[in-house]
CSV table of C-alpha atoms in Angstrom, one decimal:
chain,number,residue,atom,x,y,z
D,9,UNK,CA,73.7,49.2,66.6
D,10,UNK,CA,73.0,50.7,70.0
D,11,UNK,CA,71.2,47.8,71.5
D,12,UNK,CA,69.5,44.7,70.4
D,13,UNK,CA,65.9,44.3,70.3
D,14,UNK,CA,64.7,42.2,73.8
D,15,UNK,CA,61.3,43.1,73.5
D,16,UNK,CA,58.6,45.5,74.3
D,17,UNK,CA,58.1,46.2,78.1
D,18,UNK,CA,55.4,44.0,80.2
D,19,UNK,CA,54.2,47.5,80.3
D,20,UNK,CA,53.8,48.1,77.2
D,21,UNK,CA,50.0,47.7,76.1
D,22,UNK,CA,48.8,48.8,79.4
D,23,UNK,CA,50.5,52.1,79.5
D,24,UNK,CA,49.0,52.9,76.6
D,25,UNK,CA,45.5,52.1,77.5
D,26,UNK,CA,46.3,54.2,80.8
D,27,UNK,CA,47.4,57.0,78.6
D,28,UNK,CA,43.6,56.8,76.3
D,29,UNK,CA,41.9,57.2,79.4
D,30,UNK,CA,43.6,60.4,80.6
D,31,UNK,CA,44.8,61.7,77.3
D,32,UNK,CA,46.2,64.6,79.5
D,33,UNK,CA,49.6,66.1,79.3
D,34,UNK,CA,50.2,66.3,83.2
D,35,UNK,CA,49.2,62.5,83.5
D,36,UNK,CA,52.3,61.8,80.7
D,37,UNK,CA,55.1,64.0,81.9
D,38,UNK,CA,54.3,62.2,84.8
D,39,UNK,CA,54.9,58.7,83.4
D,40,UNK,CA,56.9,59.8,80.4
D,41,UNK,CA,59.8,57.5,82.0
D,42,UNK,CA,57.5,54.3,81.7
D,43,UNK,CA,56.6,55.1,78.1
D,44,UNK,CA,60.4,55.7,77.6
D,45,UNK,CA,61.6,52.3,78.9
D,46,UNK,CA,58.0,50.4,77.7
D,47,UNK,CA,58.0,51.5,74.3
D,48,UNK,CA,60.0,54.1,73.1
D,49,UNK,CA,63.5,52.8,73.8
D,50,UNK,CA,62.3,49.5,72.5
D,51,UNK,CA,60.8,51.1,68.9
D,52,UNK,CA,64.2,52.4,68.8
D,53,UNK,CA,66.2,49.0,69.6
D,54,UNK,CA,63.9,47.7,67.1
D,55,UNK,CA,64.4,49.6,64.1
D,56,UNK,CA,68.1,49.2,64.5
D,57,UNK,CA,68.1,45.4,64.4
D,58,UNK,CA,65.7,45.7,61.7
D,59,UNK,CA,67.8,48.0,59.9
D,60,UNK,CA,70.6,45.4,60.5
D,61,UNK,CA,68.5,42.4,59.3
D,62,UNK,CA,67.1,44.1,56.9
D,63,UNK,CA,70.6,44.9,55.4
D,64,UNK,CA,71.7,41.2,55.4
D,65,UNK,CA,68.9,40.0,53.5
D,66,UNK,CA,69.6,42.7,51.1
D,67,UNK,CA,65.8,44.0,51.3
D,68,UNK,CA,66.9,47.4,50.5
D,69,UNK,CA,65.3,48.8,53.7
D,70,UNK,CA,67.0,50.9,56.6
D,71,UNK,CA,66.0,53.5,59.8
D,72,UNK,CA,67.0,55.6,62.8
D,73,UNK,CA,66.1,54.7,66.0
D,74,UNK,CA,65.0,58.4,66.5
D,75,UNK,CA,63.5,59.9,63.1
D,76,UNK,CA,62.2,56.2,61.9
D,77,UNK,CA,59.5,56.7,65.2
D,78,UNK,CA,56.6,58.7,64.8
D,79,UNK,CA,55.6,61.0,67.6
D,80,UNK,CA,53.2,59.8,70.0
D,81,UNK,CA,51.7,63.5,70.0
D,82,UNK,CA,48.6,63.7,67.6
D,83,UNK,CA,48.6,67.0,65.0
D,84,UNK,CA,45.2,68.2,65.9
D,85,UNK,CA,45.6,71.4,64.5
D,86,UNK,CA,43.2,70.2,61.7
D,87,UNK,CA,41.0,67.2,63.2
D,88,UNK,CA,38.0,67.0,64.6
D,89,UNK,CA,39.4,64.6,67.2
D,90,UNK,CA,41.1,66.6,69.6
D,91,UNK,CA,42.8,63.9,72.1
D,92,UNK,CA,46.4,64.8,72.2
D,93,UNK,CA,48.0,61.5,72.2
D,94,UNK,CA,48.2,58.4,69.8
D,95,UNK,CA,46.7,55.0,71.1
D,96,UNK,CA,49.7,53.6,69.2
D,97,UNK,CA,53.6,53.7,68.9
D,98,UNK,CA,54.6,53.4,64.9
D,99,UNK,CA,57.7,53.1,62.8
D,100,UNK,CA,58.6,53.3,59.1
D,101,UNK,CA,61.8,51.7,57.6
D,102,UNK,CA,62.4,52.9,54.1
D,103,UNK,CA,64.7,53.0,51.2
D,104,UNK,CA,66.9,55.8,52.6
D,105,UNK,CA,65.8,56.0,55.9
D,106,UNK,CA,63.0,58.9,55.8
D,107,UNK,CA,59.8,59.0,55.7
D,108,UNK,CA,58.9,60.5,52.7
D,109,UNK,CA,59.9,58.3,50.4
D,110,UNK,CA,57.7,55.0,49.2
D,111,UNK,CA,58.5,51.5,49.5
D,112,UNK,CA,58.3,51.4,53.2
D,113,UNK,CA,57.9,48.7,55.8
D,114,UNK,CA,55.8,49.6,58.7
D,115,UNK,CA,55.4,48.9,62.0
D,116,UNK,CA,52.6,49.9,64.5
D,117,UNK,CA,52.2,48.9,68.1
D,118,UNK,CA,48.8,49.8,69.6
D,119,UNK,CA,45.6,49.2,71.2
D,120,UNK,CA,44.0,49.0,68.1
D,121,UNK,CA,46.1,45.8,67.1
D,122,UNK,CA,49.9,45.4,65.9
D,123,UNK,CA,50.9,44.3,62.9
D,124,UNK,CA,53.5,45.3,59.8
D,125,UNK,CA,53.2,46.3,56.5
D,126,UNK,CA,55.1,46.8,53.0
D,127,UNK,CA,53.5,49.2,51.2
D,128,UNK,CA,53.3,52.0,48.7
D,129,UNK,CA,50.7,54.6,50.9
D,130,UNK,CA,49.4,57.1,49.2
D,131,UNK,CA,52.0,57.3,46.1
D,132,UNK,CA,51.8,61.3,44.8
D,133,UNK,CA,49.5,61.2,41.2
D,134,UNK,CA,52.6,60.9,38.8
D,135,UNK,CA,53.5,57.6,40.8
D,136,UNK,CA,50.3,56.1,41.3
D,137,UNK,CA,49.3,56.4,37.5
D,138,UNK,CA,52.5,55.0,36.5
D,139,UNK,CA,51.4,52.1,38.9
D,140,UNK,CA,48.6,52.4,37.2
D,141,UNK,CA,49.7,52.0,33.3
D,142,UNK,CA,51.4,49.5,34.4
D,143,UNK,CA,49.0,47.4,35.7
D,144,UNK,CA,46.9,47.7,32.1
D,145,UNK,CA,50.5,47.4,29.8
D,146,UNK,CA,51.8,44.9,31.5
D,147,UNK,CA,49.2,42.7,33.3
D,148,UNK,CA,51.5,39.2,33.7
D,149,UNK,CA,54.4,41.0,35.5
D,150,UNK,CA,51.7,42.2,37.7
D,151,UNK,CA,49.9,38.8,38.1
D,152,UNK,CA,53.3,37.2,38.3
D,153,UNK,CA,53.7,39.9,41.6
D,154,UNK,CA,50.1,38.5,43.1
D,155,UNK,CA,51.0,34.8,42.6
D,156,UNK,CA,54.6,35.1,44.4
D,157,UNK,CA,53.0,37.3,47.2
D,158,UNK,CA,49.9,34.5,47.5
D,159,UNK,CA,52.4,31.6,47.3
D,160,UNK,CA,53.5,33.4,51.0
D,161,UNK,CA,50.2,33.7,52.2
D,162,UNK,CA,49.8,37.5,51.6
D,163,UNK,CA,47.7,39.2,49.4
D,164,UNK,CA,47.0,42.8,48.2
D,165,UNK,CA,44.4,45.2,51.0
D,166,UNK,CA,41.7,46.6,49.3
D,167,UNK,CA,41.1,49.1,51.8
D,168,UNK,CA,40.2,52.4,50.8
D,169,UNK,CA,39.8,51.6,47.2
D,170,UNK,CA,38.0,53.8,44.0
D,171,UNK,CA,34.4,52.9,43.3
D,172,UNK,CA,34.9,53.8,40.1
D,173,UNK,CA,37.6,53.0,37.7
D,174,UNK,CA,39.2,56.6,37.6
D,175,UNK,CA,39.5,58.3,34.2
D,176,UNK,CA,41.5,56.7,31.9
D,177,UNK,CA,41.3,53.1,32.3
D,178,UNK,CA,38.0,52.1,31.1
D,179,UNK,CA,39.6,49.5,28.5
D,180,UNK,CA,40.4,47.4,30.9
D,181,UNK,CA,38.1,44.5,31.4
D,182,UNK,CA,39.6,41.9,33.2
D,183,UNK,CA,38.0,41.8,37.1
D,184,UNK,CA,41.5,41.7,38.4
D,185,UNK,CA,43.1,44.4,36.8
D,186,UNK,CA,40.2,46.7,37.0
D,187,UNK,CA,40.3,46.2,41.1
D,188,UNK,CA,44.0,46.7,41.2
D,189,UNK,CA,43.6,50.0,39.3
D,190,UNK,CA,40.8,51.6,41.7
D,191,UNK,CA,43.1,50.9,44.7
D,192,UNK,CA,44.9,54.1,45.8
D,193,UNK,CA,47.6,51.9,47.8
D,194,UNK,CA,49.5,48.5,47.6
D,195,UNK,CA,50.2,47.4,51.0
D,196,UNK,CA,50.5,43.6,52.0
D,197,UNK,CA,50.1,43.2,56.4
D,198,UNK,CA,50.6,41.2,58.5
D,199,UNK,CA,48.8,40.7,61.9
D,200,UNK,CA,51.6,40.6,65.4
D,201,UNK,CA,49.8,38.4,68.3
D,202,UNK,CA,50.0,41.1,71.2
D,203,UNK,CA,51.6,38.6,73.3
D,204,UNK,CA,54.5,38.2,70.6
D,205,UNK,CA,55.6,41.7,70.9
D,206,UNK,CA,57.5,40.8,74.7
D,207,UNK,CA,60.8,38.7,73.0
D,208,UNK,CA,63.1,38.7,70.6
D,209,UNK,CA,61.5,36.6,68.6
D,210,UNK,CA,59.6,39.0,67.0
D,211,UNK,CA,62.7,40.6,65.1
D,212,UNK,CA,62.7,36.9,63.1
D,213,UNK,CA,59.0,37.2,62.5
D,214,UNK,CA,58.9,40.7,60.9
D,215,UNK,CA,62.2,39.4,59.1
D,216,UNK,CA,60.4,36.7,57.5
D,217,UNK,CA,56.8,38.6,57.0
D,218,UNK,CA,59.5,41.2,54.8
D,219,UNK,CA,60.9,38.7,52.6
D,220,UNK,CA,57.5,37.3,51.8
D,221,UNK,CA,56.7,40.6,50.5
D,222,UNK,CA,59.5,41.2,48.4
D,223,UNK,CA,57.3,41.0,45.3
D,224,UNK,CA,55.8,43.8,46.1
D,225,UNK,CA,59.0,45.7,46.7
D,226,UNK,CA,60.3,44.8,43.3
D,227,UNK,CA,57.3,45.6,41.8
D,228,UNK,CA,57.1,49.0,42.6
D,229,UNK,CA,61.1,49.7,42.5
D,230,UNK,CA,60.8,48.4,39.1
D,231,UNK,CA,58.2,50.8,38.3
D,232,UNK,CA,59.9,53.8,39.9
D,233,UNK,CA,63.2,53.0,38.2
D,234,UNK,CA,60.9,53.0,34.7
D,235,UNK,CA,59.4,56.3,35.4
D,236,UNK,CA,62.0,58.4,37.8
């Protein structure tokens, strides 16, 4: 491990802010030493402890202190938005340490808010309807998953869920099951005071936030191992 996580510069926040208001590349070359010693160095110190942590508790879950970060450049080749630069700093620990694999823990400093996940994000089709039949074949493992992650104060997001049950599933019935089915993602968070993100202390915190998650990773590894 190169370095242990101290925290994220005083810096940190405001640098970003500074770089939303000029969203210009001159301005950023200029301070790209700030957002190196603010943020970027400290993403990378963080993934590595994580990764070390993460290892110990046997979570399954690992990263690189330079391909687990994704770029603070925007792809605006396609967006209608055309500000070149994030108003966050992000993350991803994973099962082998890419990012295109699914399982993930996820971590996102910005001015939009910080906070983690564990989640499957947009699973390909075959995945997500094996999620899917799972969730109508086998309803108590899946209730069983809820009840564990609500016993550690997390629940399943809703967000961006089906308004319709898609094509398929219409036997199902029970309120539960059916919104489980519409969602297109399975992703427990959890919400990082802004203040927190300055110590070390928030290594223990995202420790403990992954553990009460685990449900949710055994979940869906259990359904990937059934359907690989």
């Amino acid at each position: 491990m190169e370095a242990a996580f101290k925290g994220f510069g005083p810096k940190a926040l405001p640098f970003l802010k500074a770089l939303d208001f000029h969203q210009s590349r001159e301005w950023f070359l200029e301070n790209r030493d700030l957002f190196e010693q603010e943020l970027r160095d400290p993403m990378g110190d963080l993934v590595d402890t994580l990764t070390e942590r993460f290892s110990a508790a046997g979570l399954g879950l690992r990263g690189d202190r330079k391909k687990s970060l994704f770029r603070i450049n925007r792809d605006v080749r396609f967006a209608k938005d055309k500000r070149p630069y994030n108003r966050h700093l992000s993350a991803i620990l994973s099962p082998d340490g890419s990012k295109a694999v699914h399982g993930v823990f996820y971590v996102h400093i910005g001015l939009e808010g910080c906070f983690a996940g564990v989640a499957w994000w947009q699973p390909e089709p075959a995945l997500l309807l094996a999620i899917r039949r799972s969730i109508a074949a086998q309803p108590d493992r899946f209730r069983t998953m809820v009840a564990a992650l609500k016993k550690k104060g997390l629940e399943l997001d809703t967000e961006g869920c089906m308004k319709r049950t898609p094509r398929g599933f219409e036997h199902v019935e029970d309120a539960d099951l059916v919104a489980a089915i519409r969602n297109r993602h399975f992703v427990v968070r959890h919400v990082i005071d802004p203040v927190g993100i300055h110590g070390p202390e928030l290594v223990d915190e995202l420790v403990d936030f992954t553990l009460r998650a685990k449900p949710l990773l055994d979940w869906g590894r259990a359904i990937e191992a059934e359907h690989a």
